[in-house]
PDB file of C-alpha atoms and ligand atoms in Angstrom:
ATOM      1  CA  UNK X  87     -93.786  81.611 -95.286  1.00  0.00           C
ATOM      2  CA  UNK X  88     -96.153  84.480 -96.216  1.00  0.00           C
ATOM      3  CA  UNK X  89     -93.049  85.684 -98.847  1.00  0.00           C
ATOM      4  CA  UNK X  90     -94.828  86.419-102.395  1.00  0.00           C
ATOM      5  CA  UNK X  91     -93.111  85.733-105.474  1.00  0.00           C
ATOM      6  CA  UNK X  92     -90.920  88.611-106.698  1.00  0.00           C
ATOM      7  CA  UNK X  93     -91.563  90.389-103.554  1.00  0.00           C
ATOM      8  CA  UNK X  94     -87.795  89.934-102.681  1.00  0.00           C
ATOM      9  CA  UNK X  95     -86.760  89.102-106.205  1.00  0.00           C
ATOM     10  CA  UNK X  96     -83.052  88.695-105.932  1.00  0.00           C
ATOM     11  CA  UNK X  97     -82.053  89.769-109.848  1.00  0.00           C
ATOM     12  CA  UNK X  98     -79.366  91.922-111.194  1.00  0.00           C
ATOM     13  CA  UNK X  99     -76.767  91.262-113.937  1.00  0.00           C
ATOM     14  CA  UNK X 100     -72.775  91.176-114.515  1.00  0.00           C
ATOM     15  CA  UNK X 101     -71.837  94.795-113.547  1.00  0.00           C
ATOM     16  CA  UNK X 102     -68.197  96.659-114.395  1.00  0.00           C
ATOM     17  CA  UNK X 103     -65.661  97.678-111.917  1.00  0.00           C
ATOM     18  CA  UNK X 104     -64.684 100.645-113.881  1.00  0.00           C
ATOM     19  CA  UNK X 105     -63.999 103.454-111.752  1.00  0.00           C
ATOM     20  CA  UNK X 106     -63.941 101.855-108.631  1.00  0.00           C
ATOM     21  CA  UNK X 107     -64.903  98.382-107.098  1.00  0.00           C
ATOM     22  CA  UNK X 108     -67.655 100.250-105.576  1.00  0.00           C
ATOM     23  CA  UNK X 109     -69.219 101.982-108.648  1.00  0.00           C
ATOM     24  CA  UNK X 110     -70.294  98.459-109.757  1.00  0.00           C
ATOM     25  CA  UNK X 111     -72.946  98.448-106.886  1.00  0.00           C
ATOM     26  CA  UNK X 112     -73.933 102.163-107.743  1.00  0.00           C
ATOM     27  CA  UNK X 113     -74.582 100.928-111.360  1.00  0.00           C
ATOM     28  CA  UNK X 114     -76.280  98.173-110.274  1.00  0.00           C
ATOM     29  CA  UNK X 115     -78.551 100.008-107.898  1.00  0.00           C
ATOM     30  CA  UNK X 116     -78.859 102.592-110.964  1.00  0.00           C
ATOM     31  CA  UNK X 117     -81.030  99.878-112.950  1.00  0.00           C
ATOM     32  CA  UNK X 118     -82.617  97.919-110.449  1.00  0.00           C
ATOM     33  CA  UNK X 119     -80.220  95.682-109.341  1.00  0.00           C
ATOM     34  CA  UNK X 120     -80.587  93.668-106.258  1.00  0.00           C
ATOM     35  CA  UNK X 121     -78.014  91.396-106.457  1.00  0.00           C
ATOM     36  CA  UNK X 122     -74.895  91.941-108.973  1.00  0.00           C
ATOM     37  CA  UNK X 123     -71.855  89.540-109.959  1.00  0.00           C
ATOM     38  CA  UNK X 124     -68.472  91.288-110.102  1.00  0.00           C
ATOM     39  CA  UNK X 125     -65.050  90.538-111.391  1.00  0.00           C
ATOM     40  CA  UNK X 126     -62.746  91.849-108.229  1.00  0.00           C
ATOM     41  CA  UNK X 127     -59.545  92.412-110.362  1.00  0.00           C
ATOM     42  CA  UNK X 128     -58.581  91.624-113.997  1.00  0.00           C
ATOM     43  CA  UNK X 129     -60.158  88.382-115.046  1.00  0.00           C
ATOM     44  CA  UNK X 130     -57.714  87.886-117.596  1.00  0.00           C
ATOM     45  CA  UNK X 131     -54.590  88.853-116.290  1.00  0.00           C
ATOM     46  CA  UNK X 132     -52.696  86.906-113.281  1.00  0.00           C
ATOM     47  CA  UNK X 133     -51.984  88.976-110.156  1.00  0.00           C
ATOM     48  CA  UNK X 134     -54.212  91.489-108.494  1.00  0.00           C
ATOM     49  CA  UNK X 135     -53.461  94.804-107.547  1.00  0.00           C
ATOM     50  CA  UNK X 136     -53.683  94.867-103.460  1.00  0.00           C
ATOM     51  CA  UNK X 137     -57.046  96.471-102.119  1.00  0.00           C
ATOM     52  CA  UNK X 138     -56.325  99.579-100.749  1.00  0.00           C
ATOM     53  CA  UNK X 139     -58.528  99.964 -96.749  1.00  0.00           C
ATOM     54  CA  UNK X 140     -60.141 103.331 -98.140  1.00  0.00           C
ATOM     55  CA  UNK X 141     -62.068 101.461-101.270  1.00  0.00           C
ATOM     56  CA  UNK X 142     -62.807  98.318 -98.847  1.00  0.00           C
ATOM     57  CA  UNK X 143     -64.786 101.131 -96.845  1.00  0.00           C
ATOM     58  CA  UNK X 144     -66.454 101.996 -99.655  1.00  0.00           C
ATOM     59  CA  UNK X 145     -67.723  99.116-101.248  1.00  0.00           C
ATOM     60  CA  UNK X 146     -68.614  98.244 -97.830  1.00  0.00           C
ATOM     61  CA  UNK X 147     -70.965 101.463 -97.396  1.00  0.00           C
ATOM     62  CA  UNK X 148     -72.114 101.237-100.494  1.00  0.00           C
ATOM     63  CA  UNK X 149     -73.312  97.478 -99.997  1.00  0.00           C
ATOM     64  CA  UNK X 150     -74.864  97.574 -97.298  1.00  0.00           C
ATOM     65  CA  UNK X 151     -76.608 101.217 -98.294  1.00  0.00           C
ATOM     66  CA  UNK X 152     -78.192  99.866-101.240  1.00  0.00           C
ATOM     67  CA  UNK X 153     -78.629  96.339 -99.670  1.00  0.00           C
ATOM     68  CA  UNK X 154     -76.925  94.629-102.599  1.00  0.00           C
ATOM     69  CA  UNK X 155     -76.253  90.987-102.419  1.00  0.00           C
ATOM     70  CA  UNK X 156     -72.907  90.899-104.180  1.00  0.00           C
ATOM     71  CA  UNK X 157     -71.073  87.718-106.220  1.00  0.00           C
ATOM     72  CA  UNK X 158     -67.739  87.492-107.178  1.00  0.00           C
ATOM     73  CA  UNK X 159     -66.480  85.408-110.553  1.00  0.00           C
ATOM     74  CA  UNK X 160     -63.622  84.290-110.009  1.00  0.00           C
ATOM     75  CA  UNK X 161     -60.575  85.131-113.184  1.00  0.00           C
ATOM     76  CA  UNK X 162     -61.055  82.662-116.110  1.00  0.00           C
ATOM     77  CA  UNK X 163     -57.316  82.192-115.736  1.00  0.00           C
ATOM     78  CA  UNK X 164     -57.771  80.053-112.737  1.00  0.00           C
ATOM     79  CA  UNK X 165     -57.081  76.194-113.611  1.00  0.00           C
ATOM     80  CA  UNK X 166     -56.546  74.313-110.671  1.00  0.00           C
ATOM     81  CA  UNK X 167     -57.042  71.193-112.312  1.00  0.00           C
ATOM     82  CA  UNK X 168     -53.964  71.585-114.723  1.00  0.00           C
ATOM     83  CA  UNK X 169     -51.865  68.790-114.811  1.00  0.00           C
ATOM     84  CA  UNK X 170     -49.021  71.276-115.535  1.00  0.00           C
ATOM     85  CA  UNK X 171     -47.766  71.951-111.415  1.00  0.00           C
ATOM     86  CA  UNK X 172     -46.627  75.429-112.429  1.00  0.00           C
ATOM     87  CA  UNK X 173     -50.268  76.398-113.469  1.00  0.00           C
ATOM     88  CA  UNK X 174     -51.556  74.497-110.951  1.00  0.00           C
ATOM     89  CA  UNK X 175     -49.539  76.128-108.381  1.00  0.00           C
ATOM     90  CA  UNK X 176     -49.999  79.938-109.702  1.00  0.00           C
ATOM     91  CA  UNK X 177     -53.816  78.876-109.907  1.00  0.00           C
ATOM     92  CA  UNK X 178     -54.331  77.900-106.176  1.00  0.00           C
ATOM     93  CA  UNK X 179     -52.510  80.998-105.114  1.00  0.00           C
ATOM     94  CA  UNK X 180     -54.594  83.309-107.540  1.00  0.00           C
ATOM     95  CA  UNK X 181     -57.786  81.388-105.755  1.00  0.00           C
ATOM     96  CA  UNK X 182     -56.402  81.544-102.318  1.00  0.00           C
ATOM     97  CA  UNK X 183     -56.310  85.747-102.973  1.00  0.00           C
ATOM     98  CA  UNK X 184     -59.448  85.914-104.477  1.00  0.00           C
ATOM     99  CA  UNK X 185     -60.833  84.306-101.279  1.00  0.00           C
ATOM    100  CA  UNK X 186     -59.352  86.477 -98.911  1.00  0.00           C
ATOM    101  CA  UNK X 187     -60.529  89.614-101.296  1.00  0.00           C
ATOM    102  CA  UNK X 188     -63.747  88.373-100.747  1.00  0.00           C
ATOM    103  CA  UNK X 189     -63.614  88.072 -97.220  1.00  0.00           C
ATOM    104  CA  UNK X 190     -62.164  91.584 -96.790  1.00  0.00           C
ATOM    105  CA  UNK X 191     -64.921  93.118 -99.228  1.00  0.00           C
ATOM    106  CA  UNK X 192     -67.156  91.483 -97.414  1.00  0.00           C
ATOM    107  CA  UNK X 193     -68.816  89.045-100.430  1.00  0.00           C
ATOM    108  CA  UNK X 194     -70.896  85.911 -99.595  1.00  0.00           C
ATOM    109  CA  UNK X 195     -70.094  84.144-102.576  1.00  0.00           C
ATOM    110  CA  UNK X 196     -67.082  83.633-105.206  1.00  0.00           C
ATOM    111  CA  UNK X 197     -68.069  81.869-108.701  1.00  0.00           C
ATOM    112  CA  UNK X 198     -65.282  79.114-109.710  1.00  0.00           C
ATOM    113  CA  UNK X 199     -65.383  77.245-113.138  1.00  0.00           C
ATOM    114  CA  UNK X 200     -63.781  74.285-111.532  1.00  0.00           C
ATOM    115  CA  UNK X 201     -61.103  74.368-114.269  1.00  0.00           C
ATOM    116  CA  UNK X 202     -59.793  72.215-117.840  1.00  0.00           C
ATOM    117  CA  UNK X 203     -58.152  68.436-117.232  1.00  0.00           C
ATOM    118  CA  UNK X 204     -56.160  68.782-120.612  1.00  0.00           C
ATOM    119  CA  UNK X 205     -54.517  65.707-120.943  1.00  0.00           C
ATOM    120  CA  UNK X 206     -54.459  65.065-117.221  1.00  0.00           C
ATOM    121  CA  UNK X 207     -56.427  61.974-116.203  1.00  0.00           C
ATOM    122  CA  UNK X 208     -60.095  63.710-114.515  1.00  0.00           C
ATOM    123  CA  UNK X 209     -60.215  61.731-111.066  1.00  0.00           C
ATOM    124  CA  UNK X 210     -56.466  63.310-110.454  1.00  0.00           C
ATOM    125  CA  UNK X 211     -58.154  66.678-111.983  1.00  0.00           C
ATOM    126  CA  UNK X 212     -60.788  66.386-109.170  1.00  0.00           C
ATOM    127  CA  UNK X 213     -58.279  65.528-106.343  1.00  0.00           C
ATOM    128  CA  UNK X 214     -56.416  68.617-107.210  1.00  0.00           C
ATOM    129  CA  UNK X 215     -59.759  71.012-107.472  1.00  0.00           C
ATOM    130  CA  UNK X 216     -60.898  69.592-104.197  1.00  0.00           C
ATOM    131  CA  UNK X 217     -57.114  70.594-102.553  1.00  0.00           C
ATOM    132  CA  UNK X 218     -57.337  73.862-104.552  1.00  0.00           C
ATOM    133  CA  UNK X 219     -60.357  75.116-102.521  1.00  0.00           C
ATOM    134  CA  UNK X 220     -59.378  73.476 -99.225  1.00  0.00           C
ATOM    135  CA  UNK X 221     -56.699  75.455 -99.296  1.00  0.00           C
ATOM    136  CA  UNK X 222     -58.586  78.531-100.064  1.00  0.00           C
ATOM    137  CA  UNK X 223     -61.148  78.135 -97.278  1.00  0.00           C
ATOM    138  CA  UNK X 224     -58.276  77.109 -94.805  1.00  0.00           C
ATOM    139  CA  UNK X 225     -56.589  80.418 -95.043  1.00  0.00           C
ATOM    140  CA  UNK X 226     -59.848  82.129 -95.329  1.00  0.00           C
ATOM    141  CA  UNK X 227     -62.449  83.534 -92.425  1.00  0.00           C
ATOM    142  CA  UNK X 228     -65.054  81.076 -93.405  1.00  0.00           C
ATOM    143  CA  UNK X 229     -67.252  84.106 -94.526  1.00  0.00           C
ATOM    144  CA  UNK X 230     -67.332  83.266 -98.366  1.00  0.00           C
ATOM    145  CA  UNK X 231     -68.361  80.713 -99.962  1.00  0.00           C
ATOM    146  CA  UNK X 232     -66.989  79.164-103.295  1.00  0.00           C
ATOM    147  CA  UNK X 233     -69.569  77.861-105.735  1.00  0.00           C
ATOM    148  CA  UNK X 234     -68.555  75.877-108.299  1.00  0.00           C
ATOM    149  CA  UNK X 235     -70.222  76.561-111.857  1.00  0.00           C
ATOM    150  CA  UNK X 236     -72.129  73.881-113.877  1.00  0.00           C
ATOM    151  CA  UNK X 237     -70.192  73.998-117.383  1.00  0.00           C
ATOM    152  CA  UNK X 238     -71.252  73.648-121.021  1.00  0.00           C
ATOM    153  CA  UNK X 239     -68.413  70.939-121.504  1.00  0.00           C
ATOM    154  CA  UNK X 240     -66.504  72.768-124.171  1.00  0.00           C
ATOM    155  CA  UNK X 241     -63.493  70.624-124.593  1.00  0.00           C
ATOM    156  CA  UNK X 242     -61.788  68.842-121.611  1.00  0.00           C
ATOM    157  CA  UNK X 243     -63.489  71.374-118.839  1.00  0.00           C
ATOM    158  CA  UNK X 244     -64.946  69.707-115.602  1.00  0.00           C
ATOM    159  CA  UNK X 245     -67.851  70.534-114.273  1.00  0.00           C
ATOM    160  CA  UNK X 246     -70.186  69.758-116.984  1.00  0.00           C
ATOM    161  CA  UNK X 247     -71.899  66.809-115.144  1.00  0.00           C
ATOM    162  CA  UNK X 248     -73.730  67.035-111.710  1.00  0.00           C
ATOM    163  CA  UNK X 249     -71.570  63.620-110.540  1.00  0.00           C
ATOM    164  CA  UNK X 250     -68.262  65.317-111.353  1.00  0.00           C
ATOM    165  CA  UNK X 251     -69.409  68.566-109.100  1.00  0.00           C
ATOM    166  CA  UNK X 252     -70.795  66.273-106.551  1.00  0.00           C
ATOM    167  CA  UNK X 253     -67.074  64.007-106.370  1.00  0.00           C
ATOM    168  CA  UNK X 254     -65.301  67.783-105.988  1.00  0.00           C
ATOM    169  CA  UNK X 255     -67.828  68.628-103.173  1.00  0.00           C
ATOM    170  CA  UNK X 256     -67.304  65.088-101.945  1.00  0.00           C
ATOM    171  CA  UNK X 257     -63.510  65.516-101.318  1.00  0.00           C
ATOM    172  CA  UNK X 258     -63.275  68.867 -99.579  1.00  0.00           C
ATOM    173  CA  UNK X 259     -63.176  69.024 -96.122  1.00  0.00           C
ATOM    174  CA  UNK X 260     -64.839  72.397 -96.096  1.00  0.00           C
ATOM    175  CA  UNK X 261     -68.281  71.155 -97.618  1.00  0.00           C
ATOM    176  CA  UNK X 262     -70.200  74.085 -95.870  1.00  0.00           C
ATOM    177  CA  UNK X 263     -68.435  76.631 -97.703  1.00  0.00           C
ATOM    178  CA  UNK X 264     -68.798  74.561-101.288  1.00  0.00           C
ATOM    179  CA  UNK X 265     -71.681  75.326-103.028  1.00  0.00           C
ATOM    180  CA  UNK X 266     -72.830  75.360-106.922  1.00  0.00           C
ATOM    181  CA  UNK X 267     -74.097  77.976-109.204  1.00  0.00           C
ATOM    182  CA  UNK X 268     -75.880  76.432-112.125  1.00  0.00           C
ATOM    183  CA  UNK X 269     -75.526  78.626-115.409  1.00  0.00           C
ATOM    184  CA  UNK X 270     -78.315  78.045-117.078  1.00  0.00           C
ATOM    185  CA  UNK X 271     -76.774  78.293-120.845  1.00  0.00           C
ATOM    186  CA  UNK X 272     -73.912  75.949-119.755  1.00  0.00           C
ATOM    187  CA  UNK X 273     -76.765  73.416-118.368  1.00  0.00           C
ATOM    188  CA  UNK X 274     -79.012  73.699-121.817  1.00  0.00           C
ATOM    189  CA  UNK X 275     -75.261  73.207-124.208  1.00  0.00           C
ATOM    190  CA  UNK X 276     -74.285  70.334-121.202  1.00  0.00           C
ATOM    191  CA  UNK X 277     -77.358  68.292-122.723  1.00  0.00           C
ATOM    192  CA  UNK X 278     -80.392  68.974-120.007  1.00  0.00           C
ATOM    193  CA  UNK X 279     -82.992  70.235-122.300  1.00  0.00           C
ATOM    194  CA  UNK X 280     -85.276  71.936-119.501  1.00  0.00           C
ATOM    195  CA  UNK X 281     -87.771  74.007-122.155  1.00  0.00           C
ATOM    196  CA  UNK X 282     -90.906  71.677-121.231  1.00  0.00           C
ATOM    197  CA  UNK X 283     -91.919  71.271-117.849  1.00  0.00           C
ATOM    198  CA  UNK X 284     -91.141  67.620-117.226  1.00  0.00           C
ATOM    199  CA  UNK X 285     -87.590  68.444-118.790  1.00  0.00           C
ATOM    200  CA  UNK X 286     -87.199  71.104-116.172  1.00  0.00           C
ATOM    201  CA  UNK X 287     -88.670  69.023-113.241  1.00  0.00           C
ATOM    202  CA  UNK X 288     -85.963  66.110-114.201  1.00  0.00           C
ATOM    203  CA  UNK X 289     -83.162  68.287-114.491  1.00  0.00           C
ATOM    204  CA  UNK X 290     -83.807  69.342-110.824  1.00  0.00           C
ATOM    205  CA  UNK X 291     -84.635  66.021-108.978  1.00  0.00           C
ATOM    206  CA  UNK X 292     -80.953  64.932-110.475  1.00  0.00           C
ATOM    207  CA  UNK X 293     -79.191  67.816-109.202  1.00  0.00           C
ATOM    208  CA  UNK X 294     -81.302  67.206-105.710  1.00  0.00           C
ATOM    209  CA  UNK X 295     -80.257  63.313-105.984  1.00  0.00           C
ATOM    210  CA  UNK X 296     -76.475  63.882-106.956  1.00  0.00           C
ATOM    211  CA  UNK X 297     -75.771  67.116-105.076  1.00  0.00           C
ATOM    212  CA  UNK X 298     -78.743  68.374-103.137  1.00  0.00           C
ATOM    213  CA  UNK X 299     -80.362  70.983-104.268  1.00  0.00           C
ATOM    214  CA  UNK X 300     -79.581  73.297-100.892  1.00  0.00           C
ATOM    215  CA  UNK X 301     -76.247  73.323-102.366  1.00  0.00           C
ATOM    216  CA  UNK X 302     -77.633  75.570-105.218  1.00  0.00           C
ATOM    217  CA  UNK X 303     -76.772  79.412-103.765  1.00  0.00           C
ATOM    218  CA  UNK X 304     -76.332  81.140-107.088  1.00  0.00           C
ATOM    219  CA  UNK X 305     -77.894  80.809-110.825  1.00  0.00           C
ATOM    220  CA  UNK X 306     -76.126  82.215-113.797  1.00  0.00           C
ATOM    221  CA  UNK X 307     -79.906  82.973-115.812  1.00  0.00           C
ATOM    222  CA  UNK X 308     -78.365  83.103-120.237  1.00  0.00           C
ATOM    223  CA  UNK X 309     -80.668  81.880-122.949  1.00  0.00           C
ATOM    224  CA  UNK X 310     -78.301  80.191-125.149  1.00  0.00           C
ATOM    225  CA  UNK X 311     -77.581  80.923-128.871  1.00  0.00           C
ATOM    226  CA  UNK X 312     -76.484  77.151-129.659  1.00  0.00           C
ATOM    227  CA  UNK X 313     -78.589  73.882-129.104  1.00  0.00           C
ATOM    228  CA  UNK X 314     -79.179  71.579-126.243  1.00  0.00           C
ATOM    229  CA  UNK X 315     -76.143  68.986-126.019  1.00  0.00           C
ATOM    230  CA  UNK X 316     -73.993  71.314-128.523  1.00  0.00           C
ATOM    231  CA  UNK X 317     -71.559  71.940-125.835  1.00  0.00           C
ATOM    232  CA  UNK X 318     -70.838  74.899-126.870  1.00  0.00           C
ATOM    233  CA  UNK X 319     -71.142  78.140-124.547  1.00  0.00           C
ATOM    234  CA  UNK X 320     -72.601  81.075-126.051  1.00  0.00           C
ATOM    235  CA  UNK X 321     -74.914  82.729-124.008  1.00  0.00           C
ATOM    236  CA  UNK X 322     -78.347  85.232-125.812  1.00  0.00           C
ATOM    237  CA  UNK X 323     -80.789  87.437-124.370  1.00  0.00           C
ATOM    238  CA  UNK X 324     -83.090  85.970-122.515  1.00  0.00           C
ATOM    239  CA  UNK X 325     -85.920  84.134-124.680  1.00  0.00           C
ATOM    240  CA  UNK X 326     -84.092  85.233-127.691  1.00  0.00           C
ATOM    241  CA  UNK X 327     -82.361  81.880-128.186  1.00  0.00           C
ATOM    242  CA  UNK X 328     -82.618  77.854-128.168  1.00  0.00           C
ATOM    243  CA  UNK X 329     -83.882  78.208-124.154  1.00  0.00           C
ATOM    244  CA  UNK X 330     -87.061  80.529-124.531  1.00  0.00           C
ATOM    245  CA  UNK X 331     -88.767  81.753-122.279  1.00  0.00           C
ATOM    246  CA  UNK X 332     -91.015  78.390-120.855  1.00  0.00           C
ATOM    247  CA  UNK X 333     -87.882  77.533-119.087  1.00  0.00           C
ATOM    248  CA  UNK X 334     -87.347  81.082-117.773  1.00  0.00           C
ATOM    249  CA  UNK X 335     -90.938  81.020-116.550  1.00  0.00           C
ATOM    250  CA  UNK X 336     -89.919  77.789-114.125  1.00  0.00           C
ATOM    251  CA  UNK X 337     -87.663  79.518-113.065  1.00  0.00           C
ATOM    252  CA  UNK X 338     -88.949  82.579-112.034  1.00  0.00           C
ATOM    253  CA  UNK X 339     -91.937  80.816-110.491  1.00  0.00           C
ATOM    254  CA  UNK X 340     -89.912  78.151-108.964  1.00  0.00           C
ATOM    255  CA  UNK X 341     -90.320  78.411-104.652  1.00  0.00           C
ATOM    256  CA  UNK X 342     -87.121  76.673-104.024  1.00  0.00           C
ATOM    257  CA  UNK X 343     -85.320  79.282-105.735  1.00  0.00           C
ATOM    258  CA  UNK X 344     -86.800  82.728-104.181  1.00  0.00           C
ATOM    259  CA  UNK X 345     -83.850  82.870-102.034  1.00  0.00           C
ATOM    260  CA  UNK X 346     -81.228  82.152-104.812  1.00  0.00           C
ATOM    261  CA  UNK X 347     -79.401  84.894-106.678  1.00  0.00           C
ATOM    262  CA  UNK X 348     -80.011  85.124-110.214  1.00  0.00           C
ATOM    263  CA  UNK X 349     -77.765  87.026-112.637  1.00  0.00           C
ATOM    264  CA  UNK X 350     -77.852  88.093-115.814  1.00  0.00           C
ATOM    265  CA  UNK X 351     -74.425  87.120-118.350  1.00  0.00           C
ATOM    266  CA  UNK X 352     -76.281  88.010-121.464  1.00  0.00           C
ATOM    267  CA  UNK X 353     -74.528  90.645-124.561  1.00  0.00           C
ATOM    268  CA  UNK X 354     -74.527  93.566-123.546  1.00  0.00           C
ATOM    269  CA  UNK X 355     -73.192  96.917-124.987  1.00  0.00           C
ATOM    270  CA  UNK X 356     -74.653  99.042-122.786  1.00  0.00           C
ATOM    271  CA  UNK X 357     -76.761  98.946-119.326  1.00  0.00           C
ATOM    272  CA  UNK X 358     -80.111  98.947-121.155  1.00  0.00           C
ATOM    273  CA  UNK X 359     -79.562  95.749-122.381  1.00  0.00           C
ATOM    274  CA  UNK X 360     -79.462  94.351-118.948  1.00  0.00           C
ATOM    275  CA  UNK X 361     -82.788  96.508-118.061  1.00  0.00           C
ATOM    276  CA  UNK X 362     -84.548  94.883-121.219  1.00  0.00           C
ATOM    277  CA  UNK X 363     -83.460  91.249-119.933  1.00  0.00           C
ATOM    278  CA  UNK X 364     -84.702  91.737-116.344  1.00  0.00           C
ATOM    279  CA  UNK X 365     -87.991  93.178-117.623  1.00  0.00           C
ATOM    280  CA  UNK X 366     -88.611  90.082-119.788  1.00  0.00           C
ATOM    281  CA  UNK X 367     -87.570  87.572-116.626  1.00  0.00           C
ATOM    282  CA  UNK X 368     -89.915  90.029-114.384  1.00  0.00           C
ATOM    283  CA  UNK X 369     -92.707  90.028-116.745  1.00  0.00           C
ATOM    284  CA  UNK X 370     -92.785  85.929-116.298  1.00  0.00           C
ATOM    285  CA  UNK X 371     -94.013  85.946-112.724  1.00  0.00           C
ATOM    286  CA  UNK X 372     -97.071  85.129-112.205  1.00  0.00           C
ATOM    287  CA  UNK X 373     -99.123  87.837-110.406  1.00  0.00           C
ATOM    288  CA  UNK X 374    -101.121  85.347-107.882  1.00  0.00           C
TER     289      UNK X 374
HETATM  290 ZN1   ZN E  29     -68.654  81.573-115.379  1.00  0.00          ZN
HETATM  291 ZN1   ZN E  30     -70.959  80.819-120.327  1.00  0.00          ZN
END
């Protein structure tokens, strides 16, 4: 592989809907986006309005125009591992549309915090996740993949250990279309402190010895404002908080993850504070 680092740097941010599903790609594009993450309706409101064929066309166009690798998040709503059936039930459909969204919009990849136990017991928790995006895929076209988000472990949230992602990914029957995305604040509050070198090479050779690290498609790149193990998720600007920018320097650098999407989650009031955070992650790679 004769590929450079950065040459194909696939590195964008969060981008709003506003105006049109299709003017999130535009804005991307705008600031030097090549790959964006996108909410495809509300993310806090259940129900989606249904996508009308004439702005499927044009987020289609405008895709494949600007060649923009495009990410869904999936609505924070979504718990399929709620011991309460009614939630459960309202969650797997809300998943099961977002899936088919995707596939009609075209979009690889849909982000999925794999959802709260509450007081549920977390092996019947990861039963039900596992069901949740069987039955997604099974109605699906098999174009889109769902990844399932390392979390910071606020609470009773799954997902904040590479053995409970692995056990969800172990029970699907649609393991080709289950992936991860590994959020980089969550990982730091989780308790994998990854700012020295041999902290960062650990961190990886678990996730390749619990999940496999081809399973990795998408990376959520926050520095974080708390400290490592503080499970709490509160993501900064990049080398602004507890992180710094060693880590972010790994990453950049790292070979096994030219090909992996990495977007941007940090504040932001307007789009030059996305423009300032993929400078700094830019200006880590190396030249040679
Ligand atoms: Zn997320
Ligand atoms: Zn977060």
């Amino acid at each position: 592989m004769d590929r450079k680092k950065g040459d194909h740097l696939l590195l964008g941010a969060h981008m709003s809907i506003e105006g049109g599903l299709y003017k999130a790609i535009e804005r991307g594009t705008e600031i030097g986006c090549t790959a964006i993450q996108i909410f495809t309706t509300s993310n806090r409101q259940w129900g989606a309005k249904k996508l009308i064929e004439e702005e499927i066309i044009k987020f289609k166009e405008s895709q494949e125009k600007h060649s923009m690798l495009v990410v869904t998040h999936c609505s924070y709503l979504i718990n399929t591992a709620s011991p309460t059936n009614a939630v459960r039930h309202r969650s797997k459909t809300a998943l099961r549309e977002e899936i088919l969204r995707c596939n009609a919009l075209s979009i690889p990849f849909a982000v999925l915090h794999p959802g709260s136990r509450l007081d549920g017991s977390e092996s019947e928790s990861l039963t039900w996740i596992a069901e949740a995006l069987d039955e997604a895929l099974e109605a699906s076209d098999k174009t889109t993949m769902i990844l399932l988000e390392t979390m910071a472990g606020q609470g009773t949230t799954l997902g904040n250990t590479f053995e409970q992602l692995a056990t969800i990914r172990s029970l699907t029957e649609y393991k080709k279309l289950v992936g991860i995305c590994a959020d980089t604040c969550h990982l730091f509050a989780s308790g994998f402190d990854f700012t020295t070198h041999s902290g960062y090479e650990e961190m990886w050779k678990k996730f390749d010895k619990i999940i496999g690290i081809n399973h990795l498609k998408a990376i959520h790149i926050n520095d974080s404002k708390k400290e490592c193990g503080e499970k709490v998720d509160r993501h900064e600007d990049i080398g602004e908080g507890k992180i710094g920018k060693d880590a972010f320097k790994y990453l950049m650098n790292d070979e096994r993850f030219l090909n992996v999407p990495k977007i941007l989650e940090t504040p932001k009031l307007t789009l030059q504070d996305d423009i300032r955070n993929m400078q700094t992650l830019k200006n880590l790679i190396s030249k040679n």
